[in-house]
Coordinates of C-alpha atoms in Angstrom, one line a residue:
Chain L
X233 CA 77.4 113.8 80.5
X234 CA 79.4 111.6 77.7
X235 CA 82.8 111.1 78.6
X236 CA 84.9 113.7 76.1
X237 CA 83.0 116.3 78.1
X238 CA 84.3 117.9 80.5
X239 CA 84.8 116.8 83.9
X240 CA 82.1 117.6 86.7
X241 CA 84.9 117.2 89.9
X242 CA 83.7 117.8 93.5
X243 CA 86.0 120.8 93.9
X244 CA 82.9 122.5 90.8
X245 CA 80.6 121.2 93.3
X246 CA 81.8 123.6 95.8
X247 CA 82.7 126.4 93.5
X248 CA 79.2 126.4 92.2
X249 CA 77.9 129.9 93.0
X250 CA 74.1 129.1 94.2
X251 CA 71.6 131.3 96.1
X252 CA 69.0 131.3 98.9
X253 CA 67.0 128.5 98.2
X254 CA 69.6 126.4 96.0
X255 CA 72.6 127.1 97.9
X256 CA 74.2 124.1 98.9
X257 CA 76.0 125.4 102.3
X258 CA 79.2 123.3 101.6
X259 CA 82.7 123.3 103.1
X260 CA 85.6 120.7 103.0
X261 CA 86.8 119.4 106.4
X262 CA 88.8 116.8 104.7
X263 CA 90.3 114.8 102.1
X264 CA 91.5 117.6 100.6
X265 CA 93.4 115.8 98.1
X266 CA 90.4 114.4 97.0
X267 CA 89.0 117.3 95.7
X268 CA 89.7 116.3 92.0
X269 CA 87.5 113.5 92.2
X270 CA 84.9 113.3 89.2
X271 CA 81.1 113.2 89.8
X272 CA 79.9 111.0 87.2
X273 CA 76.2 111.0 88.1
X274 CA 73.4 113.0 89.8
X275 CA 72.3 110.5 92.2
X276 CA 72.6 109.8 96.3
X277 CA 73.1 107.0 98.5
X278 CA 73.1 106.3 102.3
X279 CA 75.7 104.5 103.2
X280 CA 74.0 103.3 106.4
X281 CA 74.4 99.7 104.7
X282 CA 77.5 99.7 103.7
X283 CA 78.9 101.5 107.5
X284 CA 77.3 97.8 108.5
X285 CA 79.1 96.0 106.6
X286 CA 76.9 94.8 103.4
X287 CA 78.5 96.0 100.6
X288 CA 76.1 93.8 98.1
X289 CA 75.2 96.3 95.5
X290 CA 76.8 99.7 97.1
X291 CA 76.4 102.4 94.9
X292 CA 80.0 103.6 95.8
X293 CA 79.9 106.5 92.5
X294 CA 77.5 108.6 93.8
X295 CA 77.4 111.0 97.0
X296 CA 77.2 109.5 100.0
X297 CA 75.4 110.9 102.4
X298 CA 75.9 111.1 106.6
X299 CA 73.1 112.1 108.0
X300 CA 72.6 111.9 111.8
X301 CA 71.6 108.0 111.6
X302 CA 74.6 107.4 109.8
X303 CA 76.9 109.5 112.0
X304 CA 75.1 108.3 115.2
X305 CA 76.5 104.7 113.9
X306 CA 80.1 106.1 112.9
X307 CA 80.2 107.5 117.1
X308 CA 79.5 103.9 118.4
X309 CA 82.0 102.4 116.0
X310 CA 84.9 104.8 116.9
X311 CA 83.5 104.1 120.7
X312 CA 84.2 100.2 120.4
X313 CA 87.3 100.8 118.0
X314 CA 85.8 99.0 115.2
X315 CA 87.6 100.9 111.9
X316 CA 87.7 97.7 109.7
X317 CA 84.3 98.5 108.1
X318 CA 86.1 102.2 107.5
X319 CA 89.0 100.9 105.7
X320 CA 86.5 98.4 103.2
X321 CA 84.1 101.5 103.0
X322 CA 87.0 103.8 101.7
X323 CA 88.7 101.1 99.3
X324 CA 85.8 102.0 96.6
X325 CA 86.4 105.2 95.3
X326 CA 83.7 107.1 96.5
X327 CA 83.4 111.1 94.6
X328 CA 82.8 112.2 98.1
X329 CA 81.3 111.8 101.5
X330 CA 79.2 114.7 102.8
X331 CA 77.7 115.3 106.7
X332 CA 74.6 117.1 106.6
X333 CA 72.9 119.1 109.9
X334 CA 76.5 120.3 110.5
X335 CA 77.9 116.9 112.2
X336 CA 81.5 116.0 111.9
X337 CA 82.7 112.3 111.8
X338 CA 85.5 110.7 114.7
X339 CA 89.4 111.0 114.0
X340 CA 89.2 107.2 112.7
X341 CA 86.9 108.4 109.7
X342 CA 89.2 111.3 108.9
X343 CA 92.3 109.4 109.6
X344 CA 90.5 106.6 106.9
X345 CA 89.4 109.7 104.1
X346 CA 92.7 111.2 104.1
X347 CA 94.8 107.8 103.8
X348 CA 92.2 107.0 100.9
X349 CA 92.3 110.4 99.4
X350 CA 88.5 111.0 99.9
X351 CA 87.1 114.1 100.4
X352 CA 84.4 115.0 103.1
X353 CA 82.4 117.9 102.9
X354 CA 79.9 119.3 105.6
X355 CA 76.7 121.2 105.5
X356 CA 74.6 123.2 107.7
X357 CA 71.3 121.6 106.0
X358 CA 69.8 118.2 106.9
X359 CA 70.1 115.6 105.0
X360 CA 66.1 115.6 103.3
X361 CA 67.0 119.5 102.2
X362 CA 70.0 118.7 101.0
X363 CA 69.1 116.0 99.0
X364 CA 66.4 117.9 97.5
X365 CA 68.6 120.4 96.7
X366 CA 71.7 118.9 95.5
X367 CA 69.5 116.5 93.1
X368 CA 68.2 119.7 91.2
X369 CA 71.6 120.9 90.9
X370 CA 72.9 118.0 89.9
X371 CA 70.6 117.2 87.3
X372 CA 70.6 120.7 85.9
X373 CA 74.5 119.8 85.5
X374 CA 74.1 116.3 84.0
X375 CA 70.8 118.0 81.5
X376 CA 71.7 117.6 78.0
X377 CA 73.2 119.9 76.3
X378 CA 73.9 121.7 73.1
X379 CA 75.3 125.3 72.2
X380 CA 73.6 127.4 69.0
X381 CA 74.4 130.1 66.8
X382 CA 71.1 132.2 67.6
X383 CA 70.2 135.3 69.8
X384 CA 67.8 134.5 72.9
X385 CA 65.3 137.0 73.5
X386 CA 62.2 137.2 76.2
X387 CA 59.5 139.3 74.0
X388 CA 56.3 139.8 76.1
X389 CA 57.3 136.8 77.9
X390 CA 57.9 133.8 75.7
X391 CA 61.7 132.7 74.8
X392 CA 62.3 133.3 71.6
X393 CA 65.8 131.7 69.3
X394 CA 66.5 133.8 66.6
X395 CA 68.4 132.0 64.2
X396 CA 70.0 132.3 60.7
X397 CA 73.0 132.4 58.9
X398 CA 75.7 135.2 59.9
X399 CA 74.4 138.7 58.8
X400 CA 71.0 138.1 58.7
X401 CA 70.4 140.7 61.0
X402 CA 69.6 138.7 64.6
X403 CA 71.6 141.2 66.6
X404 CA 70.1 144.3 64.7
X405 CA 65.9 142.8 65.5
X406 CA 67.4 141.6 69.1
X407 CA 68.5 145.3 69.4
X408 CA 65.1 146.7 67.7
X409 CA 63.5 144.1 70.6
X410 CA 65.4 145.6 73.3
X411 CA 64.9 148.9 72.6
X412 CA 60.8 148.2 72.5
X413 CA 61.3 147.2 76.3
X414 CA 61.9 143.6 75.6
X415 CA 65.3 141.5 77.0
X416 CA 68.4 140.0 75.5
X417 CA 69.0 136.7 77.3
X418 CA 72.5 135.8 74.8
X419 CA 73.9 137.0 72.2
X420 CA 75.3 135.3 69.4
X421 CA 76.1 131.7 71.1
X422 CA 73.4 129.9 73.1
X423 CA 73.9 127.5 75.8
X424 CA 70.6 125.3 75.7
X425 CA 70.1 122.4 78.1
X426 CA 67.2 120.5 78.5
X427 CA 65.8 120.0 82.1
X428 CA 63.0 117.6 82.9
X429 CA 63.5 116.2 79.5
X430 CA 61.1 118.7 77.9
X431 CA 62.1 121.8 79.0
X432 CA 64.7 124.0 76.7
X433 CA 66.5 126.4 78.9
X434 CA 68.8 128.5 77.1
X435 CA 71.2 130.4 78.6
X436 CA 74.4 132.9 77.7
X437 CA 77.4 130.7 76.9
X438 CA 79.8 132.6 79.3
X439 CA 79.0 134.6 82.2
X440 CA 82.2 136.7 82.5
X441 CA 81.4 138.2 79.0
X442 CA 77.8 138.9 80.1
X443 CA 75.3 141.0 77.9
X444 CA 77.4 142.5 75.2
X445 CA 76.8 142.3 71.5
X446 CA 78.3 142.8 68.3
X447 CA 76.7 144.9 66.1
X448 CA 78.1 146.0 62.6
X449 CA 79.4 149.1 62.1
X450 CA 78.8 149.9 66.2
X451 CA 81.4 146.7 67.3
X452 CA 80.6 145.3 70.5
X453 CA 78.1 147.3 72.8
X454 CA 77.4 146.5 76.5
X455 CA 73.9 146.1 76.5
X456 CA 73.4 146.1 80.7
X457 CA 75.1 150.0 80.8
X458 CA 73.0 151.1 77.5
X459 CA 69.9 149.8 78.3
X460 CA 69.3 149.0 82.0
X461 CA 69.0 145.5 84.1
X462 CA 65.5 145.5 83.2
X463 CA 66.8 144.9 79.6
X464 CA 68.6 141.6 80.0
X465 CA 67.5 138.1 81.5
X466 CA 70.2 135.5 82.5
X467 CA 68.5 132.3 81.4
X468 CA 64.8 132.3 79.8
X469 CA 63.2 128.9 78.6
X470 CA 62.8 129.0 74.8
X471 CA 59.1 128.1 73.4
X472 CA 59.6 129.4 69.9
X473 CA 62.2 129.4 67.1
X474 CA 62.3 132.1 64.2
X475 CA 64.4 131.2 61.9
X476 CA 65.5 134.9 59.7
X477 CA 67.0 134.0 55.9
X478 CA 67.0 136.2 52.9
X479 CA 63.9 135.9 51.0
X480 CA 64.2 133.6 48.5
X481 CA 61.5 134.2 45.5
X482 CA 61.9 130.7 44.9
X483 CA 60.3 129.2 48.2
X484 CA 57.2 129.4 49.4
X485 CA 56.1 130.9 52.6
X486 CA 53.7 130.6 55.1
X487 CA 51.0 132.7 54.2
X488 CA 47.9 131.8 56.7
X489 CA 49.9 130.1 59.2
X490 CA 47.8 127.1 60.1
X491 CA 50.0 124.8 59.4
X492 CA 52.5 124.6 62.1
X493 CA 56.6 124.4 62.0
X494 CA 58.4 122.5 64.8
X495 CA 62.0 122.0 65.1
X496 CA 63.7 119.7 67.4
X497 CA 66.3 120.7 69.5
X498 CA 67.9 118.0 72.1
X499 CA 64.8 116.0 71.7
X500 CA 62.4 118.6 72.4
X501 CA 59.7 119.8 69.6
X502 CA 59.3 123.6 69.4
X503 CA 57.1 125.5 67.5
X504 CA 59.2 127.2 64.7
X505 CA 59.0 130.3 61.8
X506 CA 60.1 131.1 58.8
X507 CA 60.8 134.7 58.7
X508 CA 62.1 135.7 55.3
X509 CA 63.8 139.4 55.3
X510 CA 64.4 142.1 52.7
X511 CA 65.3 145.2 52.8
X512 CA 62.2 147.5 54.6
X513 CA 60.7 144.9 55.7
X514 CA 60.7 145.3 59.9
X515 CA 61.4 142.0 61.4
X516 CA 60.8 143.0 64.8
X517 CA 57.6 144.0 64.9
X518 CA 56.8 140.7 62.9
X519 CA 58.8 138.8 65.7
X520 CA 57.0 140.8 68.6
X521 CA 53.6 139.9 66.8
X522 CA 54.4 136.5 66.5
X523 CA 55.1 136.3 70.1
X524 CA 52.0 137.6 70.9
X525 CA 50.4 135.5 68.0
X526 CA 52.2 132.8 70.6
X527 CA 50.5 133.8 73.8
X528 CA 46.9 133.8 72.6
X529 CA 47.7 130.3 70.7
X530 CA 48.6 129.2 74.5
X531 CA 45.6 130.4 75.8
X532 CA 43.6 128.6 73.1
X533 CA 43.1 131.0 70.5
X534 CA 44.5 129.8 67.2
X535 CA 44.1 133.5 65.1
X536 CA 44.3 131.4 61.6
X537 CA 42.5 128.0 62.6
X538 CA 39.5 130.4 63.8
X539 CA 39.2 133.0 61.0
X540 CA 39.4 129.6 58.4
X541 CA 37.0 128.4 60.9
X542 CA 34.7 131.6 60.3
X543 CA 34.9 131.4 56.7
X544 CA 33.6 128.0 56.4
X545 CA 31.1 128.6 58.2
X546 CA 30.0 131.5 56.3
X547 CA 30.5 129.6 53.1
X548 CA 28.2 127.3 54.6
X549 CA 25.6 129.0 55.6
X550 CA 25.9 130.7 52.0
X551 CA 25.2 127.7 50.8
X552 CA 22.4 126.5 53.0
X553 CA 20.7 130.4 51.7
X554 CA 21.8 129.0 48.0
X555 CA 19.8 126.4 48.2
X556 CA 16.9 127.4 49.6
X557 CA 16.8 130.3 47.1
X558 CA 17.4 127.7 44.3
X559 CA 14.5 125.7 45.3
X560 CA 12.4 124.3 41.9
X561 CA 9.1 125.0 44.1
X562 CA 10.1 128.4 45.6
X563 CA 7.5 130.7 45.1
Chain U
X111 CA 84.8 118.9 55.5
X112 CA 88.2 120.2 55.7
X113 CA 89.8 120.0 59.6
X114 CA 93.1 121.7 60.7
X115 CA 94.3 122.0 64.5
X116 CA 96.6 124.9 65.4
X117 CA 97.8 126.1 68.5
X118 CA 97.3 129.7 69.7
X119 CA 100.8 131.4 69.8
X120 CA 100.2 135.0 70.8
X121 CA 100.7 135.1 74.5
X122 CA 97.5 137.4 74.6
X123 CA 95.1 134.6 73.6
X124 CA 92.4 135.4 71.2
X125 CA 91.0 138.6 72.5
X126 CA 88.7 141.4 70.8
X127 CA 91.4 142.4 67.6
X128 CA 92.2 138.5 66.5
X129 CA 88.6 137.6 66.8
X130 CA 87.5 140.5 64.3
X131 CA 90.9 139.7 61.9
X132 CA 89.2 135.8 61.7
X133 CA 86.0 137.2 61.6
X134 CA 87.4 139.3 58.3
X135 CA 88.7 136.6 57.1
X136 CA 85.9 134.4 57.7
X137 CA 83.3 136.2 56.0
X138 CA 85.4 136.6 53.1
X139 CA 84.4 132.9 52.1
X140 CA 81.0 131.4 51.3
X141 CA 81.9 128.0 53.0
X142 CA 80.6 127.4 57.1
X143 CA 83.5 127.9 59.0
X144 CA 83.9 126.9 62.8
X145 CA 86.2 127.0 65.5
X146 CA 86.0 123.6 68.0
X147 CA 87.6 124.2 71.3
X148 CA 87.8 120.8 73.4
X149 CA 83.7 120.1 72.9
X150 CA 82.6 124.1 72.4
X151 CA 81.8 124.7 68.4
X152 CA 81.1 127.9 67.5
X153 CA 80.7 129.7 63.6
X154 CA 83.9 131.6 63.0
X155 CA 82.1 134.3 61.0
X156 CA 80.7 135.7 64.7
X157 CA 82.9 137.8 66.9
X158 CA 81.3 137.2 70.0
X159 CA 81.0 133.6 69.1
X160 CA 84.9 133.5 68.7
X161 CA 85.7 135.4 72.3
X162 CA 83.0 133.7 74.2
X163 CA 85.6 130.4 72.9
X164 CA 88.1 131.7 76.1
X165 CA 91.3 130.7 74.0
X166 CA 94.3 131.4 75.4
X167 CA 97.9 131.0 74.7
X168 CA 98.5 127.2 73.9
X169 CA 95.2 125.9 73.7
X170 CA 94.9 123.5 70.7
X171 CA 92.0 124.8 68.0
X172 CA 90.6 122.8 65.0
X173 CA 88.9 125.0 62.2
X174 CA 86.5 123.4 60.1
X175 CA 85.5 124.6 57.0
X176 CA 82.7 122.8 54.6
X177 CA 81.5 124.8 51.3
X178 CA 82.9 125.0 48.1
X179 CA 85.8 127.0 48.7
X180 CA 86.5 124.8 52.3
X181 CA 90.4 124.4 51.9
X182 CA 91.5 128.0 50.9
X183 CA 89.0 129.3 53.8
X184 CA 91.0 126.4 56.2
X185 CA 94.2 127.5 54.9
X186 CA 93.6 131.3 55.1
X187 CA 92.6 130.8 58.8
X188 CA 94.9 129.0 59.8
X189 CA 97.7 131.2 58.4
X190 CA 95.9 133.5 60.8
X191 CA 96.8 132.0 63.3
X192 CA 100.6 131.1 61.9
X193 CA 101.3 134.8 61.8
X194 CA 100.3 134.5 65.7
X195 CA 97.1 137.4 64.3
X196 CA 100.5 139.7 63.9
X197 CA 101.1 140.1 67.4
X198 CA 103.9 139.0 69.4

């Protein structure tokens, strides 16, 4: 996340609405003041050194996690009214400290976090769960990003970005699409990030606003009452890109389709169309086909590579008959 | 590329009616026209585009305009906005 982004502070940490098996389980029990901190990157660190005194190379920006080690040192500390190491640990300005299995630290350690204005979070996970968890989240957050002028669709299962200049007619296919039984995943602006470094995830750009669209002449429709949940998606990953323009007489179109389009969006190559449109010409079932087209090319059958493949070898064995028909001493 | 910031001065923010009257105006032009709010861009010639943006009164906006007719599309926006979309 560049810097004239905005800020990922631990108080969004909390906020962030997760469920079942990504929930992160997490409360503040101090350092309230704190809260504004920034998270500047996805990782972890156990401060089990650091508690110990040996700050050589203490990655004080990221969380720091107590687990029951770390705590279990923390209890024999307060016992023997050692809080020195407490003050060096809280004079880097850690984002946060967070106690996992549900374990809360002395009075010295809170007494320290609020003097230093460092919050401390608790959670009813252990630590290796947490971890686990709160690395995926994090590095969805810190994923690359972009936002495009496109509709996202799910048509018979494959994410498909339409794209094109305004009035073009994405919402009016997406709204054909729908109306065949496929989903709307975002309307208008699309909020892509890239997880694992080669997965597109694309996304609706605000959540509040939901699954309306504009459509001209209609205005803006609510296409969760209209249609039904099964209509929309919230995020779908996006494994082709049709790009709609006005036909241009002038260009020259794909007309067998073996050669194959990519685009590049965030760093990741995905296979892309050129759909021209005119008037009576139905994009959406062109789109649907294409996504079907899309599904047998994943499951290894290339429809153009294999009828080309057909006809060479008809013209081939043509020839061979040629030949042998030809032949000076035939007969 | 032509770039002018304004600030939103209708108390209501940019809601459903000002995003359709820059919208109107928008479309009027051939140039690309967006709207940047902090690092969000978005094409000003799409209505949801435009209330997905979450202005509200006082946020800073920079239009950007590039295409032939970039400075009377900037202008013509921006009085838009001048005129406070003619509400109060």
């Amino acid at each position: 996340m560049s810097s004239d982004e905005k800020k990922f502070t631990v108080l969004d940490l909390l906020d962030l609405d997760l469920k079942e098996q990504n929930a992160l389980d997490l409360r503040c029990i101090g350092g309230r003041k704190g809260l504004s901190r920034e998270i500047t990157t996805p990782d972890l660190n156990r401060p089990g050194l650091a508690l110990s005194g040996y700050y050589e190379s203490f990655a004080w920006n990221r969380l720091q996690i107590f687990g029951r080690g770390e705590n279990a040192y923390l209890k024999m500390l307060d016992e023997e009214g050692r809080t020195d190491n407490l003050q060096k640990l809280f004079a880097y300005p850690m984002p946060c400290c967070i106690f996992t299995h549900n374990l809360s630290p002395g009075k010295s350690f809170f007494a320290a976090a609020e003097a230093a204005d460092c919050p401390v979070l608790q959670t009813d996970l252990p630590s290796s769960e947490f971890s686990s968890r709160v690395i995926r989240v994090l590095s969805d957050i810190f994923a690359p990003q972009t936002t495009i002028h496109g509709v996202l669709v799910e048509v018979y299962g494959i994410g498909i970005l339409l794209i094109g200049d305004s009035g073009v007619g994405k919402s009016e296919t997406a709204l054909e699409l729908i109306e065949r039984g496929h989903r709307l995943v975002a309307d208008d602006v699309v909020d892509i990030r890239c997880v694992n470094g080669s997965i597109l995830m694309g996304q609706g750009a605000n959540k509040v606003i939901g699954h309306h669209m504009e459509i001209r002449g209609l205005g803006i429709i609510n296409v969760t009452h209209l249609f039904g949940v099964g209509a929309i998606r919230d995020k779908k990953q996006i494994q082709l890109v049709c790009g709609l323009e006005e036909w241009d007489s002038n260009k020259v179109y794909d007309r067998i389709g073996t050669e194959e389009l990519t685009t590049e969006i965030l760093g990741v190559r995905v296979a892309k169309l050129e759909i021209p449109v005119k008037p009576g010409r139905n994009i959406p079932i062109i789109v649907e086909t294409a996504a079907m087209n899309e599904r047998l090319k994943k499951m290894g059958y290339h429809s153009a590579k294999e009828f080309n493949q057909n006809v060479l070898r008809w013209l081939e064995s043509e020839n061979a008959r040629a030949l042998y028909f030809n032949r000076d001493d035939y007969l | 590329m032509t770039e002018v910031t304004v600030t939103i001065k209708n108390r209501a923010g940019i809601h459903a009616r000002p995003a359709a009257l820059i919208v109107q105006t928008a479309s009027k032009f051939a140039s690309n026209l967006w709207l940047e709010k902090g690092t969000d861009r978005i094409n000003a010639k799409s209505i949801m585009g435009i209330i997905t943006l979450g202005a509200s009164y006082g946020t800073p906006v920079r239009i950007l305009a590039e295409g032939k007719d970039e400075e009377a599309a900037a202008a013509a926006i921006q009085a838009l906005f001048e005129a406070r979309f003619e509400e109060d």
